[in-house]
């Protein structure tokens, strides 16, 4: 049994009900997500061989300060950084460190700013210098998975339609979908109902309704789907050490589809790949 509620009428914690947001709420998300997208745009010129993920994380913090906003990940459930930086076989939640990026690496940078109480959550993959063909293909497949998932968003369809679109395409491309992490409702809360699985069937899950806001953030592996979390309690890696990629957008369900809040104003949604 699924419940829906007007966002403003629900308590500000994840109670499992799915919030339906107003036009004003959508405006709040647009503002938050634009700042995140502008930071991800600016990072295109920051990411290069020799740069550390600590320096990237500092850039994300400073970019927030210049815009008067804080990263949501700072002190979130014990996480103490402004971004997640996930390199090569790291699936997600990589913790920035002092190791320089190397030519050929692929790195996901995941940023969430809180702007007027709204959470702008998005991530992109950044190639470091020249990357191998297999890595390039994984990035292309993963971005296409995200966009196919987004194309399945419309009122009346079930949330499972998103997962089916993603899984069908990923597996046809001989890649696998990570099961251990999912997209999520987002808005005044960083992580809210519903969960957005990146696999499954179109008949699964609750119906989408106008006003819902959530992320889609598929993690796609070149090898097998299985992951493990390292002793730091955060870093998730592929068990077979195969390459993993992820792109994330925040979207709002509209009368006839959805609005992507986190689109790049500069057209840099897939850095290093030909424009989609
Ligand atoms: N931004 C991530 C997401 O897409 C969440 C990161 S939580 C952290 O949901 F604590 F790891 F930073
Ligand atoms: Co997210
Ligand atoms: Co994110």
mmCIF file of C-alpha atoms and ligand atoms in Angstrom:
data_model
loop_
_atom_site.group_PDB
_atom_site.id
_atom_site.type_symbol
_atom_site.label_atom_id
_atom_site.label_comp_id
_atom_site.label_asym_id
_atom_site.label_seq_id
_atom_site.Cartn_x
_atom_site.Cartn_y
_atom_site.Cartn_z
ATOM 1 C CA UNK A 1 0.000 0.000 0.000
ATOM 2 C CA UNK A 2 1.533 3.278 -1.121
ATOM 3 C CA UNK A 3 0.609 6.679 0.193
ATOM 4 C CA UNK A 4 1.074 10.055 -1.441
ATOM 5 C CA UNK A 5 0.895 13.391 0.383
ATOM 6 C CA UNK A 6 1.277 17.065 -0.410
ATOM 7 C CA UNK A 7 4.918 17.761 0.393
ATOM 8 C CA UNK A 8 4.228 20.647 2.778
ATOM 9 C CA UNK A 9 1.778 18.558 4.823
ATOM 10 C CA UNK A 10 4.250 15.790 5.641
ATOM 11 C CA UNK A 11 6.798 15.791 8.459
ATOM 12 C CA UNK A 12 10.350 16.564 7.280
ATOM 13 C CA UNK A 13 11.731 13.075 7.688
ATOM 14 C CA UNK A 14 11.528 9.958 5.582
ATOM 15 C CA UNK A 15 8.314 8.258 6.697
ATOM 16 C CA UNK A 16 7.947 6.247 3.491
ATOM 17 C CA UNK A 17 5.154 8.364 2.037
ATOM 18 C CA UNK A 18 5.841 9.859 -1.365
ATOM 19 C CA UNK A 19 5.645 13.652 -1.417
ATOM 20 C CA UNK A 20 3.869 15.529 -4.207
ATOM 21 C CA UNK A 21 5.474 18.923 -4.711
ATOM 22 C CA UNK A 22 4.073 22.264 -5.864
ATOM 23 C CA UNK A 23 5.194 24.581 -8.671
ATOM 24 C CA UNK A 24 6.942 26.679 -6.010
ATOM 25 C CA UNK A 25 8.827 23.600 -4.791
ATOM 26 C CA UNK A 26 9.934 22.903 -8.379
ATOM 27 C CA UNK A 27 11.304 26.462 -8.497
ATOM 28 C CA UNK A 28 13.322 25.729 -5.338
ATOM 29 C CA UNK A 29 14.745 22.595 -6.933
ATOM 30 C CA UNK A 30 15.625 24.492 -10.126
ATOM 31 C CA UNK A 31 17.689 26.971 -8.116
ATOM 32 C CA UNK A 32 19.494 24.324 -6.067
ATOM 33 C CA UNK A 33 20.187 22.043 -9.011
ATOM 34 C CA UNK A 34 21.502 24.912 -11.157
ATOM 35 C CA UNK A 35 24.243 25.648 -8.626
ATOM 36 C CA UNK A 36 25.207 21.964 -8.528
ATOM 37 C CA UNK A 37 25.209 21.791 -12.348
ATOM 38 C CA UNK A 38 27.392 24.910 -12.571
ATOM 39 C CA UNK A 39 29.891 23.354 -10.165
ATOM 40 C CA UNK A 40 29.959 20.120 -12.188
ATOM 41 C CA UNK A 41 30.507 22.276 -15.304
ATOM 42 C CA UNK A 42 33.426 24.110 -13.676
ATOM 43 C CA UNK A 43 35.015 20.794 -12.662
ATOM 44 C CA UNK A 44 35.567 19.917 -16.330
ATOM 45 C CA UNK A 45 38.622 22.202 -16.317
ATOM 46 C CA UNK A 46 39.782 21.065 -12.871
ATOM 47 C CA UNK A 47 39.972 17.325 -13.552
ATOM 48 C CA UNK A 48 43.292 16.401 -15.135
ATOM 49 C CA UNK A 49 46.231 14.083 -14.483
ATOM 50 C CA UNK A 50 48.080 15.023 -11.264
ATOM 51 C CA UNK A 51 45.105 16.639 -9.526
ATOM 52 C CA UNK A 52 44.108 14.988 -6.235
ATOM 53 C CA UNK A 53 40.534 14.205 -5.273
ATOM 54 C CA UNK A 54 41.213 16.276 -2.125
ATOM 55 C CA UNK A 55 41.765 19.274 -4.427
ATOM 56 C CA UNK A 56 38.527 18.476 -6.265
ATOM 57 C CA UNK A 57 36.695 18.252 -2.942
ATOM 58 C CA UNK A 58 38.166 21.590 -1.846
ATOM 59 C CA UNK A 59 37.005 23.120 -5.146
ATOM 60 C CA UNK A 60 33.471 21.864 -4.448
ATOM 61 C CA UNK A 61 33.533 23.337 -0.931
ATOM 62 C CA UNK A 62 34.917 26.698 -2.146
ATOM 63 C CA UNK A 63 32.394 26.840 -5.017
ATOM 64 C CA UNK A 64 29.653 26.414 -2.426
ATOM 65 C CA UNK A 65 31.103 29.185 -0.233
ATOM 66 C CA UNK A 66 31.269 31.582 -3.204
ATOM 67 C CA UNK A 67 27.588 30.912 -3.783
ATOM 68 C CA UNK A 68 26.610 30.986 -0.101
ATOM 69 C CA UNK A 69 25.562 27.323 0.001
ATOM 70 C CA UNK A 70 26.733 24.200 1.821
ATOM 71 C CA UNK A 71 27.342 20.682 0.507
ATOM 72 C CA UNK A 72 24.741 18.269 1.920
ATOM 73 C CA UNK A 73 27.335 15.533 2.390
ATOM 74 C CA UNK A 74 29.324 17.546 4.983
ATOM 75 C CA UNK A 75 28.701 15.671 8.242
ATOM 76 C CA UNK A 76 25.952 13.573 6.658
ATOM 77 C CA UNK A 77 25.686 10.294 8.606
ATOM 78 C CA UNK A 78 29.341 10.573 9.573
ATOM 79 C CA UNK A 79 30.577 11.502 6.084
ATOM 80 C CA UNK A 80 32.853 14.537 6.392
ATOM 81 C CA UNK A 81 33.538 15.714 2.828
ATOM 82 C CA UNK A 82 31.916 18.023 0.261
ATOM 83 C CA UNK A 83 31.774 15.443 -2.538
ATOM 84 C CA UNK A 84 32.164 11.778 -3.393
ATOM 85 C CA UNK A 85 34.932 10.941 -5.875
ATOM 86 C CA UNK A 86 34.739 7.405 -7.244
ATOM 87 C CA UNK A 87 37.609 6.278 -9.476
ATOM 88 C CA UNK A 88 37.659 3.305 -11.906
ATOM 89 C CA UNK A 89 36.424 0.213 -10.001
ATOM 90 C CA UNK A 90 34.945 2.366 -7.218
ATOM 91 C CA UNK A 91 31.180 2.185 -7.708
ATOM 92 C CA UNK A 92 30.157 5.103 -5.471
ATOM 93 C CA UNK A 93 30.871 6.949 -2.206
ATOM 94 C CA UNK A 94 34.621 7.186 -2.872
ATOM 95 C CA UNK A 95 36.207 9.440 -0.234
ATOM 96 C CA UNK A 96 38.499 12.194 -1.560
ATOM 97 C CA UNK A 97 42.170 11.656 -0.727
ATOM 98 C CA UNK A 98 45.675 12.927 -1.511
ATOM 99 C CA UNK A 99 46.386 10.540 -4.408
ATOM 100 C CA UNK A 100 46.803 12.266 -7.774
ATOM 101 C CA UNK A 101 44.511 11.259 -10.636
ATOM 102 C CA UNK A 102 46.319 9.425 -13.419
ATOM 103 C CA UNK A 103 45.975 9.582 -17.181
ATOM 104 C CA UNK A 104 43.334 7.020 -18.212
ATOM 105 C CA UNK A 105 41.342 7.123 -14.960
ATOM 106 C CA UNK A 106 37.591 7.668 -15.013
ATOM 107 C CA UNK A 107 36.191 9.493 -11.996
ATOM 108 C CA UNK A 108 32.631 10.130 -10.883
ATOM 109 C CA UNK A 109 32.153 13.369 -8.958
ATOM 110 C CA UNK A 110 28.902 13.509 -6.979
ATOM 111 C CA UNK A 111 27.841 16.865 -5.538
ATOM 112 C CA UNK A 112 24.773 17.975 -3.583
ATOM 113 C CA UNK A 113 24.293 21.609 -2.544
ATOM 114 C CA UNK A 114 21.525 22.686 -0.198
ATOM 115 C CA UNK A 115 19.990 25.901 -1.502
ATOM 116 C CA UNK A 116 17.150 27.491 0.465
ATOM 117 C CA UNK A 117 16.508 24.061 1.982
ATOM 118 C CA UNK A 118 16.346 22.242 -1.394
ATOM 119 C CA UNK A 119 18.876 19.534 -2.313
ATOM 120 C CA UNK A 120 20.525 19.658 -5.752
ATOM 121 C CA UNK A 121 21.972 16.137 -6.180
ATOM 122 C CA UNK A 122 23.847 15.232 -9.365
ATOM 123 C CA UNK A 123 26.954 13.447 -10.599
ATOM 124 C CA UNK A 124 28.891 13.008 -13.807
ATOM 125 C CA UNK A 125 31.839 10.946 -15.041
ATOM 126 C CA UNK A 126 35.070 12.756 -15.917
ATOM 127 C CA UNK A 127 37.722 11.122 -18.099
ATOM 128 C CA UNK A 128 41.260 11.943 -16.937
ATOM 129 C CA UNK A 129 43.273 12.702 -20.074
ATOM 130 C CA UNK A 130 42.983 10.011 -22.733
ATOM 131 C CA UNK A 131 41.005 6.941 -21.654
ATOM 132 C CA UNK A 132 40.807 3.420 -23.105
ATOM 133 C CA UNK A 133 38.080 2.436 -25.569
ATOM 134 C CA UNK A 134 36.432 0.088 -23.045
ATOM 135 C CA UNK A 135 36.183 2.921 -20.520
ATOM 136 C CA UNK A 136 34.773 5.286 -23.137
ATOM 137 C CA UNK A 137 32.159 2.694 -24.076
ATOM 138 C CA UNK A 138 31.188 2.209 -20.408
ATOM 139 C CA UNK A 139 30.666 5.959 -20.018
ATOM 140 C CA UNK A 140 28.524 6.086 -23.151
ATOM 141 C CA UNK A 141 26.431 3.091 -22.065
ATOM 142 C CA UNK A 142 25.967 4.481 -18.548
ATOM 143 C CA UNK A 143 24.903 7.934 -19.718
ATOM 144 C CA UNK A 144 22.477 6.332 -22.167
ATOM 145 C CA UNK A 145 21.088 4.213 -19.282
ATOM 146 C CA UNK A 146 20.398 7.394 -17.305
ATOM 147 C CA UNK A 147 18.675 9.090 -20.244
ATOM 148 C CA UNK A 148 16.579 5.998 -21.046
ATOM 149 C CA UNK A 149 15.534 5.825 -17.405
ATOM 150 C CA UNK A 150 14.533 9.493 -17.530
ATOM 151 C CA UNK A 151 12.586 8.919 -20.758
ATOM 152 C CA UNK A 152 10.446 6.349 -18.879
ATOM 153 C CA UNK A 153 9.292 8.942 -16.323
ATOM 154 C CA UNK A 154 5.672 10.013 -16.713
ATOM 155 C CA UNK A 155 2.551 10.082 -14.542
ATOM 156 C CA UNK A 156 0.644 6.806 -14.556
ATOM 157 C CA UNK A 157 3.653 4.630 -15.331
ATOM 158 C CA UNK A 158 5.201 2.717 -12.436
ATOM 159 C CA UNK A 159 8.639 3.444 -11.034
ATOM 160 C CA UNK A 160 9.680 0.001 -12.283
ATOM 161 C CA UNK A 161 9.523 1.359 -15.844
ATOM 162 C CA UNK A 162 12.703 3.316 -15.066
ATOM 163 C CA UNK A 163 14.568 0.238 -13.873
ATOM 164 C CA UNK A 164 13.359 -1.878 -16.775
ATOM 165 C CA UNK A 165 14.556 0.687 -19.327
ATOM 166 C CA UNK A 166 17.973 0.885 -17.675
ATOM 167 C CA UNK A 167 18.496 -2.840 -17.122
ATOM 168 C CA UNK A 168 17.345 -3.807 -20.613
ATOM 169 C CA UNK A 169 19.779 -1.429 -22.282
ATOM 170 C CA UNK A 170 22.733 -2.125 -19.943
ATOM 171 C CA UNK A 171 22.478 -5.878 -20.335
ATOM 172 C CA UNK A 172 22.013 -5.676 -24.119
ATOM 173 C CA UNK A 173 25.368 -3.844 -24.052
ATOM 174 C CA UNK A 174 26.899 -6.709 -22.005
ATOM 175 C CA UNK A 175 27.186 -4.539 -18.917
ATOM 176 C CA UNK A 176 25.606 -5.094 -15.483
ATOM 177 C CA UNK A 177 23.454 -2.999 -13.157
ATOM 178 C CA UNK A 178 24.523 -2.542 -9.524
ATOM 179 C CA UNK A 179 21.678 -3.620 -7.208
ATOM 180 C CA UNK A 180 23.028 -2.411 -3.859
ATOM 181 C CA UNK A 181 22.386 1.317 -4.363
ATOM 182 C CA UNK A 182 19.429 3.142 -5.846
ATOM 183 C CA UNK A 183 18.039 6.554 -6.720
ATOM 184 C CA UNK A 184 15.822 8.268 -4.182
ATOM 185 C CA UNK A 185 13.220 10.875 -3.544
ATOM 186 C CA UNK A 186 14.907 14.253 -3.019
ATOM 187 C CA UNK A 187 13.766 17.754 -2.126
ATOM 188 C CA UNK A 188 13.795 19.254 1.354
ATOM 189 C CA UNK A 189 15.310 15.907 2.340
ATOM 190 C CA UNK A 190 18.528 14.543 0.832
ATOM 191 C CA UNK A 191 17.260 10.953 0.750
ATOM 192 C CA UNK A 192 13.511 10.399 0.811
ATOM 193 C CA UNK A 193 10.917 7.910 -0.451
ATOM 194 C CA UNK A 194 10.581 6.395 -2.970
ATOM 195 C CA UNK A 195 13.591 4.221 -3.793
ATOM 196 C CA UNK A 196 14.346 4.285 -7.515
ATOM 197 C CA UNK A 197 15.735 0.868 -8.496
ATOM 198 C CA UNK A 198 17.835 0.752 -11.646
ATOM 199 C CA UNK A 199 16.653 -2.760 -12.558
ATOM 200 C CA UNK A 200 13.347 -4.632 -12.557
ATOM 201 C CA UNK A 201 10.058 -4.694 -14.419
ATOM 202 C CA UNK A 202 7.731 -1.940 -15.626
ATOM 203 C CA UNK A 203 4.958 -3.431 -13.477
ATOM 204 C CA UNK A 204 7.032 -2.978 -10.265
ATOM 205 C CA UNK A 205 6.659 -0.287 -7.653
ATOM 206 C CA UNK A 206 4.326 2.630 -7.045
ATOM 207 C CA UNK A 207 2.797 4.753 -9.808
ATOM 208 C CA UNK A 208 4.526 7.983 -10.689
ATOM 209 C CA UNK A 209 2.459 11.104 -10.116
ATOM 210 C CA UNK A 210 2.895 14.727 -11.109
ATOM 211 C CA UNK A 211 4.856 16.559 -8.411
ATOM 212 C CA UNK A 212 7.129 13.683 -7.394
ATOM 213 C CA UNK A 213 10.842 14.595 -7.310
ATOM 214 C CA UNK A 214 13.579 11.967 -7.314
ATOM 215 C CA UNK A 215 17.035 11.091 -8.570
ATOM 216 C CA UNK A 216 17.985 8.511 -11.158
ATOM 217 C CA UNK A 217 21.620 7.478 -10.729
ATOM 218 C CA UNK A 218 22.461 4.120 -12.335
ATOM 219 C CA UNK A 219 25.769 2.474 -11.470
ATOM 220 C CA UNK A 220 26.819 0.259 -14.400
ATOM 221 C CA UNK A 221 29.732 -2.203 -14.398
ATOM 222 C CA UNK A 222 31.746 -3.648 -17.272
ATOM 223 C CA UNK A 223 31.925 -6.919 -15.319
ATOM 224 C CA UNK A 224 29.648 -8.485 -12.748
ATOM 225 C CA UNK A 225 27.169 -6.439 -10.689
ATOM 226 C CA UNK A 226 28.426 -7.372 -7.233
ATOM 227 C CA UNK A 227 29.951 -4.797 -4.914
ATOM 228 C CA UNK A 228 31.592 -4.685 -1.519
ATOM 229 C CA UNK A 229 32.074 -1.794 0.876
ATOM 230 C CA UNK A 230 35.632 -1.219 2.125
ATOM 231 C CA UNK A 231 36.651 -0.972 5.790
ATOM 232 C CA UNK A 232 36.236 2.834 5.743
ATOM 233 C CA UNK A 233 32.491 2.114 5.770
ATOM 234 C CA UNK A 234 31.809 4.137 2.590
ATOM 235 C CA UNK A 235 33.860 3.197 -0.465
ATOM 236 C CA UNK A 236 31.897 0.707 -2.592
ATOM 237 C CA UNK A 237 33.951 -1.233 -5.159
ATOM 238 C CA UNK A 238 33.199 -3.915 -7.724
ATOM 239 C CA UNK A 239 34.025 -7.358 -6.318
ATOM 240 C CA UNK A 240 35.653 -8.377 -9.608
ATOM 241 C CA UNK A 241 37.489 -5.007 -9.797
ATOM 242 C CA UNK A 242 35.878 -4.264 -13.163
ATOM 243 C CA UNK A 243 35.300 -0.638 -14.157
ATOM 244 C CA UNK A 244 32.137 1.047 -12.899
ATOM 245 C CA UNK A 245 30.444 4.270 -13.978
ATOM 246 C CA UNK A 246 27.545 6.444 -12.795
ATOM 247 C CA UNK A 247 25.685 9.571 -13.872
ATOM 248 C CA UNK A 248 22.950 11.170 -11.756
ATOM 249 C CA UNK A 249 20.167 13.655 -12.470
ATOM 250 C CA UNK A 250 17.387 14.965 -10.227
ATOM 251 C CA UNK A 251 14.013 15.097 -12.001
ATOM 252 C CA UNK A 252 10.485 16.286 -11.239
ATOM 253 C CA UNK A 253 7.430 14.514 -12.660
ATOM 254 C CA UNK A 254 5.299 16.855 -14.806
ATOM 255 C CA UNK A 255 1.857 16.393 -16.408
ATOM 256 C CA UNK A 256 3.333 14.685 -19.458
ATOM 257 C CA UNK A 257 6.830 13.487 -18.518
ATOM 258 C CA UNK A 258 9.501 15.085 -16.399
ATOM 259 C CA UNK A 259 11.737 18.089 -15.969
ATOM 260 C CA UNK A 260 15.467 17.449 -15.482
ATOM 261 C CA UNK A 261 16.569 19.914 -12.808
ATOM 262 C CA UNK A 262 20.295 19.161 -12.975
ATOM 263 C CA UNK A 263 20.940 19.614 -16.712
ATOM 264 C CA UNK A 264 24.184 21.440 -17.513
ATOM 265 C CA UNK A 265 23.552 25.022 -18.633
ATOM 266 C CA UNK A 266 26.745 24.676 -20.705
ATOM 267 C CA UNK A 267 25.843 21.372 -22.384
ATOM 268 C CA UNK A 268 28.536 19.514 -20.399
ATOM 269 C CA UNK A 269 26.327 16.693 -19.115
ATOM 270 C CA UNK A 270 28.774 14.081 -20.424
ATOM 271 C CA UNK A 271 32.277 15.532 -20.154
ATOM 272 C CA UNK A 272 34.740 14.061 -22.635
ATOM 273 C CA UNK A 273 32.064 12.322 -24.701
ATOM 274 C CA UNK A 274 30.570 13.636 -27.929
ATOM 275 C CA UNK A 275 27.456 15.743 -27.180
ATOM 276 C CA UNK A 276 24.469 13.382 -26.841
HETATM 277 N N1 LIG B 1 25.115 12.069 -3.435
HETATM 278 C C1 LIG B 1 24.929 10.664 -3.098
HETATM 279 C C2 LIG B 1 23.638 10.276 -3.754
HETATM 280 O O1 LIG B 1 23.537 10.426 -4.942
HETATM 281 C C3 LIG B 1 24.893 10.443 -1.626
HETATM 282 C C4 LIG B 1 26.202 10.642 -0.989
HETATM 283 S S1 LIG B 1 26.012 10.448 0.705
HETATM 284 C C5 LIG B 1 27.593 10.502 1.267
HETATM 285 O O2 LIG B 1 22.665 9.888 -3.164
HETATM 286 F F1 LIG B 1 27.484 10.573 2.538
HETATM 287 F F2 LIG B 1 28.256 9.463 0.818
HETATM 288 F F3 LIG B 1 28.194 11.582 0.780
HETATM 289 CO CO1 LIG B 2 21.465 10.769 -5.184
HETATM 290 CO CO1 LIG B 3 24.481 12.120 -5.684
#
